[in-house]
Amino acid sequence: MTDIDQFRTETRAWLEANCPPEMREPMRSDKDTVWGGRDQSAMTPAQKQWMDAMGAKGWTVPDWPKEYGGGGLSPAETKALREEMAAIRARNPLSSFGISMLGPALLKYGTEEQKKEHLPKIARGEIRWCQGYSEPNAGSDLASLATSAEDMGDHFLVNGQKVWTSYADQADWIFCLVRTDKTNKHNGISFVLFDMATPGVSTKPILLISGYSPFCETFFDNVKVPKGNLVGTLNKGWDVAKYLLGHEREMISNMGLGGGGKNPLIDGAIATVGLDHDGRLADPLLRAKIAEFEVRSKAFAAQSERFIDELKAGRAHPAQPSMMKYYGTELNKSRYELVMATGGSDALEWESERSDGGHSARSWLRTKANSIEGGTSEVQLNIIAKRILELPGA
Amino acid sequence: MPLYLNEDQTMLRDSARDFIADTAPVSHMRKLRDDKDSTGFSRDLWKQFAEMGFTGILIDEAQGGLGLGHVEAGVVLEEIGRNLSPSPFLQTAVAAVEALKGTPHADRWFPGIIAGETVAALAIDEGAKFRASVAMKAERSGNGFKLTGTKQFVHHGHVADMLIVAARTSGSADDQDGVTLFAVPKDAAGMIATAERLTDASLAARITFEGVEVDADAVIGEVDAGRNPLDRLLRAGRAGAAAEMLGVGSGAMDMTVSYLKERKQFGSLIGSFQALQHRAGHLYSEMEVARAAVLKAQQLLDAGDERADAAVSVAKAMTGLATMLSVQEGIQMHGGIGMTDEYDIGFYMKRQRVLAELFGDANYHADRLAQAAGY
């Protein structure tokens, strides 16, 4: 038996013993996502047990070094773990901007002290992070941001406003882009971390068309941020931000993946439309659309696997996350158009218990932001054109 | 196994890339077409394929081949596609080899294939759109069979040394059972092949079998159970056609992106126009996704994984969609010059269409996946 086979066998047994049955059920709504954080009162016992068990092994971040709370696994072991989790349909134990975005950036740019302080808490789901990037006049053109951080000797004094801060009202800490030099657009930005409980920080939810408020406006009024919370070099936060955006795009692109196993779209379509005497969906055009979606979706699953394998081997083009983000989010939007088409009038219910509080419709509406947030599809296409295809600048 | 080419596969790709670009670039195909070459490909080139070892890529080392897999065959096919090189490689060294593998026919036909002397053709289609049904009859006659019926879209059928023929020994056209696969030598009496030149300048035959007598040992596998070798043939052929199509789509995309960097309009390089940049970016994304689907299918085939069959359909359908976009965008972004015979981009469009139809198009494979999923 090879080492990896043995690892797989042991992992299978451990998952079998430690993954609660409730955590092997498909997620039904956003409420089932585990974000961790200081306030864990909303978590079910199974969610907490699963997050704690995986966090203790470092398997919420299997490929991070052990000294920072990770699992210290090799790429092959990480892949085996992922496959074994998929085999029992284990849910993700912890979804976190700390894991998918800040962590990789801290591993690359953080001081030893910052890594030791923040990474283990991210791995165990103790601190929930949010991202302070976009501003009212700096969305896709992020480098135009104006939130200022004035050097006060031992600390920065931060003033300004962020927008589209996902879950800012529920986050414990923020990683934030601030302007430390007004004379230089790109090279005047710094990357700082601070506690959302710091005096002067306030948030206000933004109600969306889905009726949810995952996003907030976030205001900073004379917020004192210790100098030690600067990540990377002063005025060079853009480098950290770009590196982190690559990881954000990678995370968002996963939306195109859907779950493993049979596509619930198909059961939904059969239930509403029915099958004809040949066993085919009775709406041939809907059937054709689902079938083509299935082809693209399965092909994209292969591309995601390839992308991750290439990323781990250091072979991926640095701009490849833009392609993944573009394709994954467009695919996810088409998935939810089909969710609505297959659901028919049932999918239109907004508040009923039967519809789980309008889960289909709200999710469908939510996906319309996929191609806007994290850099619009158009911005991703610009990046692919210029950095991968090396087309000339305008 | 990571989903990218390993070191050996990368080396093979590099040597195939150089060799095929040198010996059979698009101008090679153009010349065969302009000369109205009646074979449709170069026998000399087929010999050179043998010298490179390509012809035995899927044949076991014990039988004189390289003992490699579908990933490696695909690497060669992608370069064939990129250069639009006319070659019997897909039909002979990939599909036919897979059908004959492990049968007594391997001993008879593999040495010639490895040597670049034997060309095989696949007589499996009976209509203009690929279907799984087989109506052609094979009746018992003496100690053998008598084949009666017609086949079409048989690439190299007019010059092939042997044909793999699917015929019905029992049951009716759409039945799974009752199909038998035969290896028929080219000199069999009563077999009339009429070669037709297709849109991409390749030659495919319509073949009439007028009571063609074959011995019992012409049967590949078992009587009435020909779906097994036929499925092997189709899986390999589809994965291979997807890989070749990927080469066609990539070649067209590369030409197009190069053109965007050199063509000026309104005083600027057209590649600086955002409208075209976005289309190019989208095309690149579709091609990357198709590439992953192809490699996934090849790896699963090589691993003997039960999920391989579905993955092959995904690969054939996805490359069909992505490369169609590539050749269409190629013409559009080239503008008027793209419509001229003198410029190569149009050849890519023609070849893509042929490969898209071969072994079932994107719709066929999407439908196949849908049926397997119960809808």
PDB file of C-alpha atoms in Angstrom, chain A residues 33-163:
ATOM      1  CA  THR A  33     -23.317  27.803   5.713  1.00  0.00           C
ATOM      2  CA  VAL A  34     -20.963  27.798   8.698  1.00  0.00           C
ATOM      3  CA  TRP A  35     -18.937  30.983   9.026  1.00  0.00           C
ATOM      4  CA  GLY A  36     -17.491  30.613  12.530  1.00  0.00           C
ATOM      5  CA  GLY A  37     -16.671  33.753  14.520  1.00  0.00           C
ATOM      6  CA  ARG A  38     -16.860  34.977  18.116  1.00  0.00           C
ATOM      7  CA  ASP A  39     -20.623  34.592  18.219  1.00  0.00           C
ATOM      8  CA  GLN A  40     -21.331  30.929  17.571  1.00  0.00           C
ATOM      9  CA  SER A  41     -24.821  30.918  19.037  1.00  0.00           C
ATOM     10  CA  ALA A  42     -26.509  30.469  15.645  1.00  0.00           C
ATOM     11  CA  MET A  43     -24.629  27.235  14.945  1.00  0.00           C
ATOM     12  CA  THR A  44     -26.384  23.899  15.346  1.00  0.00           C
ATOM     13  CA  PRO A  45     -24.620  21.319  17.569  1.00  0.00           C
ATOM     14  CA  ALA A  46     -23.715  19.249  14.478  1.00  0.00           C
ATOM     15  CA  GLN A  47     -22.292  22.256  12.673  1.00  0.00           C
ATOM     16  CA  LYS A  48     -20.166  23.173  15.671  1.00  0.00           C
ATOM     17  CA  GLN A  49     -19.016  19.605  16.240  1.00  0.00           C
ATOM     18  CA  TRP A  50     -17.988  19.226  12.581  1.00  0.00           C
ATOM     19  CA  MET A  51     -16.192  22.573  12.432  1.00  0.00           C
ATOM     20  CA  ASP A  52     -14.348  21.920  15.704  1.00  0.00           C
ATOM     21  CA  ALA A  53     -13.321  18.393  14.714  1.00  0.00           C
ATOM     22  CA  MET A  54     -11.973  19.484  11.343  1.00  0.00           C
ATOM     23  CA  GLY A  55     -10.391  22.617  12.832  1.00  0.00           C
ATOM     24  CA  ALA A  56      -8.569  20.573  15.476  1.00  0.00           C
ATOM     25  CA  LYS A  57      -6.962  18.494  12.735  1.00  0.00           C
ATOM     26  CA  GLY A  58      -6.176  21.576  10.698  1.00  0.00           C
ATOM     27  CA  TRP A  59      -8.369  20.170   7.927  1.00  0.00           C
ATOM     28  CA  THR A  60     -10.397  23.330   7.468  1.00  0.00           C
ATOM     29  CA  VAL A  61      -7.158  24.472   5.784  1.00  0.00           C
ATOM     30  CA  PRO A  62      -5.526  21.129   4.960  1.00  0.00           C
ATOM     31  CA  ASP A  63      -2.590  22.496   2.986  1.00  0.00           C
ATOM     32  CA  TRP A  64      -1.565  25.274   5.395  1.00  0.00           C
ATOM     33  CA  PRO A  65       1.504  24.607   7.563  1.00  0.00           C
ATOM     34  CA  LYS A  66       0.779  22.928  10.900  1.00  0.00           C
ATOM     35  CA  GLU A  67       2.393  25.693  12.952  1.00  0.00           C
ATOM     36  CA  TYR A  68      -0.316  28.080  11.733  1.00  0.00           C
ATOM     37  CA  GLY A  69      -3.206  25.754  12.470  1.00  0.00           C
ATOM     38  CA  GLY A  70      -3.237  23.976   9.124  1.00  0.00           C
ATOM     39  CA  GLY A  71      -3.132  20.278   8.326  1.00  0.00           C
ATOM     40  CA  GLY A  72       0.330  20.325   6.739  1.00  0.00           C
ATOM     41  CA  LEU A  73      -0.921  18.013   3.976  1.00  0.00           C
ATOM     42  CA  SER A  74       0.780  17.549   0.609  1.00  0.00           C
ATOM     43  CA  PRO A  75      -1.141  18.403  -2.597  1.00  0.00           C
ATOM     44  CA  ALA A  76      -1.862  14.695  -3.146  1.00  0.00           C
ATOM     45  CA  GLU A  77      -3.129  14.287   0.424  1.00  0.00           C
ATOM     46  CA  THR A  78      -5.237  17.430   0.135  1.00  0.00           C
ATOM     47  CA  LYS A  79      -6.793  16.086  -3.024  1.00  0.00           C
ATOM     48  CA  ALA A  80      -7.442  12.698  -1.396  1.00  0.00           C
ATOM     49  CA  LEU A  81      -9.110  14.413   1.561  1.00  0.00           C
ATOM     50  CA  ARG A  82     -11.291  16.454  -0.777  1.00  0.00           C
ATOM     51  CA  GLU A  83     -12.295  13.331  -2.687  1.00  0.00           C
ATOM     52  CA  GLU A  84     -13.064  11.374   0.469  1.00  0.00           C
ATOM     53  CA  MET A  85     -15.211  14.245   1.747  1.00  0.00           C
ATOM     54  CA  ALA A  86     -17.055  14.364  -1.569  1.00  0.00           C
ATOM     55  CA  ALA A  87     -17.590  10.600  -1.438  1.00  0.00           C
ATOM     56  CA  ILE A  88     -19.666  10.903   1.746  1.00  0.00           C
ATOM     57  CA  ARG A  89     -21.083  14.267   0.600  1.00  0.00           C
ATOM     58  CA  ALA A  90     -19.576  15.940   3.624  1.00  0.00           C
ATOM     59  CA  ARG A  91     -20.366  19.607   3.845  1.00  0.00           C
ATOM     60  CA  ASN A  92     -17.651  22.213   3.955  1.00  0.00           C
ATOM     61  CA  PRO A  93     -17.011  22.521   7.731  1.00  0.00           C
ATOM     62  CA  LEU A  94     -16.223  26.224   7.543  1.00  0.00           C
ATOM     63  CA  SER A  95     -16.715  28.894   4.883  1.00  0.00           C
ATOM     64  CA  SER A  96     -14.579  31.852   5.577  1.00  0.00           C
ATOM     65  CA  PHE A  97     -13.021  34.861   3.902  1.00  0.00           C
ATOM     66  CA  GLY A  98     -10.168  34.215   6.322  1.00  0.00           C
ATOM     67  CA  ILE A  99      -9.524  30.847   4.705  1.00  0.00           C
ATOM     68  CA  SER A 100     -10.112  31.705   1.090  1.00  0.00           C
ATOM     69  CA  MET A 101      -8.715  35.217   0.951  1.00  0.00           C
ATOM     70  CA  LEU A 102      -6.846  36.651   3.943  1.00  0.00           C
ATOM     71  CA  GLY A 103      -5.031  33.439   4.893  1.00  0.00           C
ATOM     72  CA  PRO A 104      -3.134  32.986   1.616  1.00  0.00           C
ATOM     73  CA  ALA A 105      -2.208  36.682   1.644  1.00  0.00           C
ATOM     74  CA  LEU A 106      -0.932  36.517   5.243  1.00  0.00           C
ATOM     75  CA  LEU A 107       1.049  33.353   4.443  1.00  0.00           C
ATOM     76  CA  LYS A 108       2.772  35.273   1.673  1.00  0.00           C
ATOM     77  CA  TYR A 109       3.026  38.822   3.055  1.00  0.00           C
ATOM     78  CA  GLY A 110       2.392  38.595   6.821  1.00  0.00           C
ATOM     79  CA  THR A 111       5.030  38.902   9.549  1.00  0.00           C
ATOM     80  CA  GLU A 112       5.697  35.841  11.691  1.00  0.00           C
ATOM     81  CA  GLU A 113       3.811  37.546  14.512  1.00  0.00           C
ATOM     82  CA  GLN A 114       0.797  38.248  12.296  1.00  0.00           C
ATOM     83  CA  LYS A 115       0.711  34.665  11.036  1.00  0.00           C
ATOM     84  CA  LYS A 116       0.884  33.205  14.551  1.00  0.00           C
ATOM     85  CA  GLU A 117      -1.742  35.634  15.810  1.00  0.00           C
ATOM     86  CA  HIS A 118      -4.351  35.308  13.069  1.00  0.00           C
ATOM     87  CA  LEU A 119      -3.995  32.102  11.059  1.00  0.00           C
ATOM     88  CA  PRO A 120      -4.807  29.524  13.791  1.00  0.00           C
ATOM     89  CA  LYS A 121      -7.952  31.479  14.731  1.00  0.00           C
ATOM     90  CA  ILE A 122      -9.018  31.447  11.100  1.00  0.00           C
ATOM     91  CA  ALA A 123      -8.373  27.714  10.857  1.00  0.00           C
ATOM     92  CA  ARG A 124     -10.472  26.978  13.951  1.00  0.00           C
ATOM     93  CA  GLY A 125     -13.269  29.344  12.938  1.00  0.00           C
ATOM     94  CA  GLU A 126     -12.826  31.544  16.022  1.00  0.00           C
ATOM     95  CA  ILE A 127     -12.621  34.862  14.203  1.00  0.00           C
ATOM     96  CA  ARG A 128     -14.797  35.815  11.280  1.00  0.00           C
ATOM     97  CA  TRP A 129     -13.280  38.230   8.775  1.00  0.00           C
ATOM     98  CA  CYS A 130     -14.735  40.632   6.266  1.00  0.00           C
ATOM     99  CA  GLN A 131     -13.134  42.442   3.369  1.00  0.00           C
ATOM    100  CA  GLY A 132     -12.939  46.229   3.131  1.00  0.00           C
ATOM    101  CA  TYR A 133     -12.145  46.896  -0.499  1.00  0.00           C
ATOM    102  CA  SER A 134     -14.909  48.554  -2.514  1.00  0.00           C
ATOM    103  CA  GLU A 135     -15.971  52.142  -1.939  1.00  0.00           C
ATOM    104  CA  PRO A 136     -18.848  54.156  -3.391  1.00  0.00           C
ATOM    105  CA  ASN A 137     -16.527  55.526  -6.082  1.00  0.00           C
ATOM    106  CA  ALA A 138     -14.061  52.665  -6.243  1.00  0.00           C
ATOM    107  CA  GLY A 139     -15.665  49.409  -7.296  1.00  0.00           C
ATOM    108  CA  SER A 140     -14.104  47.732 -10.286  1.00  0.00           C
ATOM    109  CA  ASP A 141     -11.709  50.695 -10.421  1.00  0.00           C
ATOM    110  CA  LEU A 142     -10.474  49.779  -6.975  1.00  0.00           C
ATOM    111  CA  ALA A 143      -7.314  51.868  -7.116  1.00  0.00           C
ATOM    112  CA  SER A 144      -9.440  55.029  -6.885  1.00  0.00           C
ATOM    113  CA  LEU A 145     -10.230  54.310  -3.237  1.00  0.00           C
ATOM    114  CA  ALA A 146     -10.241  57.256  -0.843  1.00  0.00           C
ATOM    115  CA  THR A 147     -10.556  55.872   2.707  1.00  0.00           C
ATOM    116  CA  SER A 148      -7.570  57.477   4.403  1.00  0.00           C
ATOM    117  CA  ALA A 149      -5.153  56.242   7.031  1.00  0.00           C
ATOM    118  CA  GLU A 150      -3.171  59.070   8.566  1.00  0.00           C
ATOM    119  CA  ASP A 151       0.141  58.259  10.246  1.00  0.00           C
ATOM    120  CA  MET A 152      -0.176  59.318  13.880  1.00  0.00           C
ATOM    121  CA  GLY A 153       3.158  57.939  15.052  1.00  0.00           C
ATOM    122  CA  ASP A 154       2.172  54.748  16.883  1.00  0.00           C
ATOM    123  CA  HIS A 155      -1.068  54.244  14.992  1.00  0.00           C
ATOM    124  CA  PHE A 156      -3.020  55.054  11.816  1.00  0.00           C
ATOM    125  CA  LEU A 157      -6.159  57.136  12.044  1.00  0.00           C
ATOM    126  CA  VAL A 158      -8.637  55.683   9.547  1.00  0.00           C
ATOM    127  CA  ASN A 159     -11.511  57.710   8.108  1.00  0.00           C
ATOM    128  CA  GLY A 160     -13.825  56.946   5.217  1.00  0.00           C
ATOM    129  CA  GLN A 161     -16.440  54.551   3.922  1.00  0.00           C
ATOM    130  CA  LYS A 162     -16.544  51.114   2.371  1.00  0.00           C
ATOM    131  CA  VAL A 163     -19.446  49.537   0.505  1.00  0.00           C
TER     132      VAL A 163
END
